[in-house]
Amino acid sequence: MQDELERLGVAPAGRDAVLPFAVEPLDVRGRAVLLGPVLDRILDRHAYPAPVSRLLAEAATLVALLGTSLKFEGRFTLQTTTDGPVSMLVVDFQTPDGLRACAQFDAEAVAEAEARGATDTPALLGRGHLAMTVDQGAAMNRYQGIVALDGTTMEEVAHQYFAQSEQIPTVVRIAVGEVLDRQPGAAPRHSWLAGGVLAQFLPDAPERMRQADLPPGDAPEGAGEHFVEEDDAWREARALVETLRDSELGDPEMSVERLLFRLFHERGVRVFAPQPLADRCRCSDTRIRAMLKGFTGEERTDMTVDGRIEVTCRFCNTRYDYEAGEF
């Protein structure tokens, strides 16, 4: 597919751009992404331990796939609150392209987990919940979907979110890799690469989207889930996406277009204009001053050290320093 795009004079999506696609014979639409330099800039400024960076990269990839689907000016936010070594992840997407992320963790607990080799997503997060929030602006209500975290991967979180909140058959694959480049005479250079594919079954006839009911929860004893036969087209599409290996999603030589061609070339895949992503924080001097003015005098006094108030943005690490008296 990439060779065909070049022949037609169409620039490939490259890294740090979400590529929408459609497999029309299977009634499937989706998005694919390879995050590179944007991910490096977000992670490098924090110098997180490698397991924390990898976990945050997974979350950022999922938010890139979901946030770029917004058809209005707004925000999509993913936040975890858990009892594991990594107690909080926050990834925030602001239309049309802004991505930012940060993590809160117990350094000793993460080091212990790393020593034991327990650095997969469930081990680092532990128990808690994950909230996905869509904010359409001050004039509209916010929408929030909450997924329980109890031995759950980021892919499983996405599947639960769509089953509960959107009720759209969805499959997601995400993988994060580390790349070590070494130029002659130079020190090795480390970078991150994350790949993700999201596919959804969106046929013209809504009845073809039928899914099994959610678990019955507190229903009377003996009540069970109601299972329905999957549509053949969706079964095929889901099986194809699930064949994706981590090594393919994290391959520095693989383009998004070539990845999609490998998956769907027998059916034919159509791609649309890529949606670029940028490492962009929303903090500013104006916003920080407005925030400080919103606190009471007593609260500002508690923040004051040697006559000054210092505020550091947890996303971009920018430090704002003010004379306390001006407030």
Short mmCIF file of N, CA, C and O in Angstrom, two decimals, residues 164-233:
data_model
loop_
_atom_site.label_atom_id
_atom_site.label_comp_id
_atom_site.label_asym_id
_atom_site.label_seq_id
_atom_site.Cartn_x
_atom_site.Cartn_y
_atom_site.Cartn_z
N GLN A 164 -19.66 -1.67 27.27
CA GLN A 164 -20.56 -1.06 28.25
C GLN A 164 -21.12 0.27 27.78
O GLN A 164 -22.31 0.53 27.95
N SER A 165 -20.26 1.12 27.22
CA SER A 165 -20.65 2.50 26.97
C SER A 165 -21.14 2.74 25.55
O SER A 165 -22.10 3.48 25.35
N GLU A 166 -20.47 2.18 24.58
CA GLU A 166 -20.80 2.46 23.18
C GLU A 166 -21.61 1.35 22.53
O GLU A 166 -22.32 1.57 21.56
N GLN A 167 -21.46 0.12 23.07
CA GLN A 167 -22.14 -1.05 22.53
C GLN A 167 -21.86 -1.22 21.04
O GLN A 167 -22.76 -1.51 20.24
N ILE A 168 -20.59 -1.02 20.69
CA ILE A 168 -20.13 -1.23 19.32
C ILE A 168 -19.09 -2.34 19.35
O ILE A 168 -18.13 -2.27 20.13
N PRO A 169 -19.26 -3.40 18.54
CA PRO A 169 -18.22 -4.45 18.49
C PRO A 169 -16.88 -3.83 18.12
O PRO A 169 -16.74 -3.20 17.06
N THR A 170 -15.90 -3.99 18.99
CA THR A 170 -14.61 -3.31 18.84
C THR A 170 -13.48 -4.25 19.21
O THR A 170 -13.58 -5.03 20.16
N VAL A 171 -12.39 -4.18 18.47
CA VAL A 171 -11.18 -4.91 18.82
C VAL A 171 -10.00 -3.95 18.77
O VAL A 171 -9.91 -3.09 17.88
N VAL A 172 -9.11 -4.06 19.77
CA VAL A 172 -7.96 -3.16 19.89
C VAL A 172 -6.70 -4.00 20.10
O VAL A 172 -6.72 -4.97 20.87
N ARG A 173 -5.63 -3.63 19.42
CA ARG A 173 -4.30 -4.21 19.67
C ARG A 173 -3.33 -3.08 19.90
O ARG A 173 -3.29 -2.10 19.15
N ILE A 174 -2.54 -3.18 20.98
CA ILE A 174 -1.55 -2.16 21.34
C ILE A 174 -0.25 -2.86 21.74
O ILE A 174 -0.28 -3.89 22.42
N ALA A 175 0.86 -2.29 21.33
CA ALA A 175 2.16 -2.80 21.76
C ALA A 175 3.15 -1.64 21.84
O ALA A 175 3.07 -0.68 21.07
N VAL A 176 4.07 -1.76 22.79
CA VAL A 176 5.09 -0.72 23.01
C VAL A 176 6.46 -1.37 22.92
O VAL A 176 6.69 -2.44 23.51
N GLY A 177 7.37 -0.73 22.20
CA GLY A 177 8.72 -1.26 22.07
C GLY A 177 9.76 -0.20 22.35
O GLY A 177 9.49 1.01 22.30
N GLU A 178 10.96 -0.65 22.67
CA GLU A 178 12.10 0.24 22.88
C GLU A 178 13.09 0.04 21.73
O GLU A 178 13.36 -1.09 21.33
N VAL A 179 13.59 1.13 21.22
CA VAL A 179 14.52 1.09 20.09
C VAL A 179 15.85 1.67 20.54
O VAL A 179 15.90 2.73 21.17
N LEU A 180 16.93 0.97 20.23
CA LEU A 180 18.27 1.45 20.58
C LEU A 180 19.07 1.63 19.29
O LEU A 180 19.39 0.65 18.61
N ASP A 181 19.33 2.88 18.94
CA ASP A 181 20.10 3.19 17.73
C ASP A 181 21.53 3.55 18.14
O ASP A 181 21.76 4.19 19.17
N ARG A 182 22.46 3.15 17.29
CA ARG A 182 23.86 3.53 17.56
C ARG A 182 24.52 3.95 16.26
O ARG A 182 24.69 3.14 15.34
N GLN A 183 24.87 5.22 16.18
CA GLN A 183 25.59 5.74 15.03
C GLN A 183 27.10 5.59 15.27
O GLN A 183 27.56 5.66 16.41
N PRO A 184 27.87 5.38 14.22
CA PRO A 184 29.33 5.24 14.40
C PRO A 184 29.92 6.42 15.17
O PRO A 184 29.68 7.58 14.83
N GLY A 185 30.67 6.11 16.21
CA GLY A 185 31.33 7.14 17.00
C GLY A 185 30.43 7.86 17.98
O GLY A 185 30.88 8.79 18.67
N ALA A 186 29.17 7.48 18.08
CA ALA A 186 28.23 8.16 18.99
C ALA A 186 27.72 7.18 20.04
O ALA A 186 27.78 5.95 19.86
N ALA A 187 27.24 7.74 21.12
CA ALA A 187 26.68 6.90 22.18
C ALA A 187 25.33 6.33 21.73
O ALA A 187 24.64 6.92 20.90
N PRO A 188 24.93 5.16 22.27
CA PRO A 188 23.63 4.58 21.91
C PRO A 188 22.50 5.55 22.26
O PRO A 188 22.55 6.24 23.26
N ARG A 189 21.49 5.60 21.41
CA ARG A 189 20.36 6.49 21.61
C ARG A 189 19.09 5.66 21.79
O ARG A 189 18.75 4.84 20.95
N HIS A 190 18.43 5.90 22.91
CA HIS A 190 17.22 5.14 23.23
C HIS A 190 15.98 5.92 22.81
O HIS A 190 15.91 7.15 22.96
N SER A 191 15.00 5.22 22.27
CA SER A 191 13.73 5.86 21.94
C SER A 191 12.60 4.86 22.12
O SER A 191 12.83 3.65 22.22
N TRP A 192 11.38 5.38 22.16
CA TRP A 192 10.18 4.56 22.33
C TRP A 192 9.38 4.54 21.04
O TRP A 192 9.37 5.51 20.28
N LEU A 193 8.70 3.42 20.81
CA LEU A 193 7.82 3.29 19.66
C LEU A 193 6.60 2.50 20.10
O LEU A 193 6.73 1.42 20.69
N ALA A 194 5.42 3.04 19.87
CA ALA A 194 4.18 2.36 20.24
C ALA A 194 3.25 2.30 19.05
O ALA A 194 3.09 3.29 18.31
N GLY A 195 2.65 1.14 18.85
CA GLY A 195 1.72 0.96 17.74
C GLY A 195 0.38 0.50 18.24
O GLY A 195 0.28 -0.19 19.26
N GLY A 196 -0.66 0.91 17.54
CA GLY A 196 -2.00 0.50 17.92
C GLY A 196 -2.94 0.46 16.74
O GLY A 196 -2.80 1.24 15.80
N VAL A 197 -3.88 -0.48 16.78
CA VAL A 197 -4.93 -0.59 15.77
C VAL A 197 -6.26 -0.78 16.49
O VAL A 197 -6.37 -1.59 17.41
N LEU A 198 -7.24 -0.01 16.10
CA LEU A 198 -8.62 -0.12 16.60
C LEU A 198 -9.54 -0.34 15.42
O LEU A 198 -9.50 0.42 14.46
N ALA A 199 -10.36 -1.41 15.47
CA ALA A 199 -11.31 -1.70 14.40
C ALA A 199 -12.69 -1.88 15.01
O ALA A 199 -12.84 -2.49 16.08
N GLN A 200 -13.71 -1.35 14.32
CA GLN A 200 -15.09 -1.43 14.80
C GLN A 200 -16.01 -1.92 13.69
O GLN A 200 -15.82 -1.59 12.52
N PHE A 201 -17.00 -2.69 14.10
CA PHE A 201 -17.98 -3.24 13.17
C PHE A 201 -19.16 -2.29 13.10
O PHE A 201 -19.89 -2.11 14.07
N LEU A 202 -19.33 -1.65 11.94
CA LEU A 202 -20.37 -0.62 11.78
C LEU A 202 -21.17 -0.89 10.51
O LEU A 202 -21.10 -0.14 9.52
N PRO A 203 -21.98 -1.95 10.51
CA PRO A 203 -22.79 -2.26 9.32
C PRO A 203 -23.97 -1.30 9.20
O PRO A 203 -24.37 -0.65 10.17
N ASP A 204 -24.54 -1.23 8.00
CA ASP A 204 -25.71 -0.38 7.78
C ASP A 204 -26.92 -0.89 8.56
O ASP A 204 -27.74 -0.10 9.04
N ALA A 205 -27.03 -2.20 8.70
CA ALA A 205 -28.15 -2.79 9.43
C ALA A 205 -27.77 -2.95 10.90
O ALA A 205 -26.92 -3.77 11.23
N PRO A 206 -28.35 -2.15 11.82
CA PRO A 206 -27.95 -2.20 13.23
C PRO A 206 -28.09 -3.57 13.87
O PRO A 206 -27.32 -3.92 14.76
N GLU A 207 -29.06 -4.37 13.42
CA GLU A 207 -29.27 -5.67 14.05
C GLU A 207 -28.07 -6.60 13.85
O GLU A 207 -27.89 -7.56 14.60
N ARG A 208 -27.22 -6.29 12.85
CA ARG A 208 -26.02 -7.13 12.65
C ARG A 208 -24.96 -6.87 13.71
O ARG A 208 -23.99 -7.61 13.82
N MET A 209 -25.12 -5.80 14.51
CA MET A 209 -24.14 -5.46 15.55
C MET A 209 -24.45 -6.14 16.88
O MET A 209 -23.82 -5.85 17.88
N ARG A 210 -25.42 -7.04 16.91
CA ARG A 210 -25.82 -7.65 18.18
C ARG A 210 -24.63 -8.28 18.89
O ARG A 210 -23.79 -8.93 18.28
N GLN A 211 -24.60 -8.09 20.22
CA GLN A 211 -23.53 -8.65 21.04
C GLN A 211 -24.13 -9.39 22.23
O GLN A 211 -25.30 -9.20 22.56
N ALA A 212 -23.30 -10.20 22.86
CA ALA A 212 -23.73 -10.87 24.08
C ALA A 212 -24.02 -9.83 25.16
O ALA A 212 -23.39 -8.77 25.22
N ASP A 213 -24.99 -10.12 26.02
CA ASP A 213 -25.28 -9.23 27.14
C ASP A 213 -24.09 -9.15 28.07
O ASP A 213 -23.25 -10.05 28.13
N LEU A 214 -24.04 -8.06 28.86
CA LEU A 214 -23.02 -7.94 29.89
C LEU A 214 -23.30 -8.95 30.99
O LEU A 214 -24.43 -9.42 31.15
N PRO A 215 -22.30 -9.34 31.81
CA PRO A 215 -22.54 -10.26 32.92
C PRO A 215 -23.70 -9.78 33.78
O PRO A 215 -23.90 -8.57 33.96
N PRO A 216 -24.51 -10.70 34.33
CA PRO A 216 -25.74 -10.32 35.00
C PRO A 216 -25.57 -9.66 36.35
O PRO A 216 -26.54 -9.19 36.93
N GLY A 217 -24.35 -9.59 36.91
CA GLY A 217 -24.13 -8.89 38.18
C GLY A 217 -24.95 -9.49 39.31
O GLY A 217 -24.76 -10.65 39.68
N ASP A 218 -25.87 -8.70 39.88
CA ASP A 218 -26.65 -9.15 41.02
C ASP A 218 -27.99 -9.77 40.63
O ASP A 218 -28.93 -9.81 41.41
N ALA A 219 -28.07 -10.25 39.39
CA ALA A 219 -29.31 -10.88 38.95
C ALA A 219 -29.55 -12.16 39.75
O ALA A 219 -28.64 -12.70 40.39
N PRO A 220 -30.79 -12.68 39.78
CA PRO A 220 -31.10 -13.89 40.53
C PRO A 220 -30.21 -15.05 40.13
O PRO A 220 -29.73 -15.14 39.00
N GLU A 221 -30.00 -15.97 41.08
CA GLU A 221 -29.16 -17.12 40.82
C GLU A 221 -29.67 -17.90 39.62
O GLU A 221 -30.87 -18.13 39.46
N GLY A 222 -28.76 -18.30 38.78
CA GLY A 222 -29.15 -19.04 37.59
C GLY A 222 -29.24 -18.17 36.35
O GLY A 222 -29.24 -18.68 35.23
N ALA A 223 -29.33 -16.86 36.55
CA ALA A 223 -29.38 -15.96 35.39
C ALA A 223 -28.00 -15.91 34.74
O ALA A 223 -26.98 -15.91 35.42
N GLY A 224 -27.95 -15.88 33.47
CA GLY A 224 -26.67 -15.88 32.78
C GLY A 224 -26.67 -14.89 31.64
O GLY A 224 -27.66 -14.21 31.37
N GLU A 225 -25.52 -14.81 30.97
CA GLU A 225 -25.41 -13.93 29.82
C GLU A 225 -26.17 -14.53 28.63
O GLU A 225 -26.27 -15.75 28.48
N HIS A 226 -26.67 -13.66 27.80
CA HIS A 226 -27.36 -14.09 26.59
C HIS A 226 -26.38 -13.98 25.43
O HIS A 226 -25.92 -12.90 25.09
N PHE A 227 -26.03 -15.12 24.87
CA PHE A 227 -25.04 -15.11 23.80
C PHE A 227 -25.73 -15.12 22.43
O PHE A 227 -26.77 -15.76 22.26
N VAL A 228 -25.15 -14.39 21.51
CA VAL A 228 -25.67 -14.37 20.14
C VAL A 228 -24.53 -14.72 19.20
O VAL A 228 -23.35 -14.54 19.53
N GLU A 229 -24.88 -15.23 18.07
CA GLU A 229 -23.89 -15.61 17.07
C GLU A 229 -23.28 -14.36 16.45
O GLU A 229 -24.00 -13.44 16.04
N GLU A 230 -21.95 -14.30 16.39
CA GLU A 230 -21.28 -13.15 15.78
C GLU A 230 -21.50 -13.14 14.27
O GLU A 230 -21.58 -14.19 13.64
N ASP A 231 -21.61 -11.93 13.73
CA ASP A 231 -21.69 -11.78 12.29
C ASP A 231 -20.40 -12.30 11.66
O ASP A 231 -19.29 -12.07 12.17
N ASP A 232 -20.52 -13.00 10.54
CA ASP A 232 -19.35 -13.60 9.91
C ASP A 232 -18.31 -12.56 9.52
O ASP A 232 -17.09 -12.78 9.64
N ALA A 233 -18.79 -11.40 9.02
CA ALA A 233 -17.84 -10.36 8.61
C ALA A 233 -17.05 -9.85 9.80
O ALA A 233 -15.83 -9.66 9.72
#
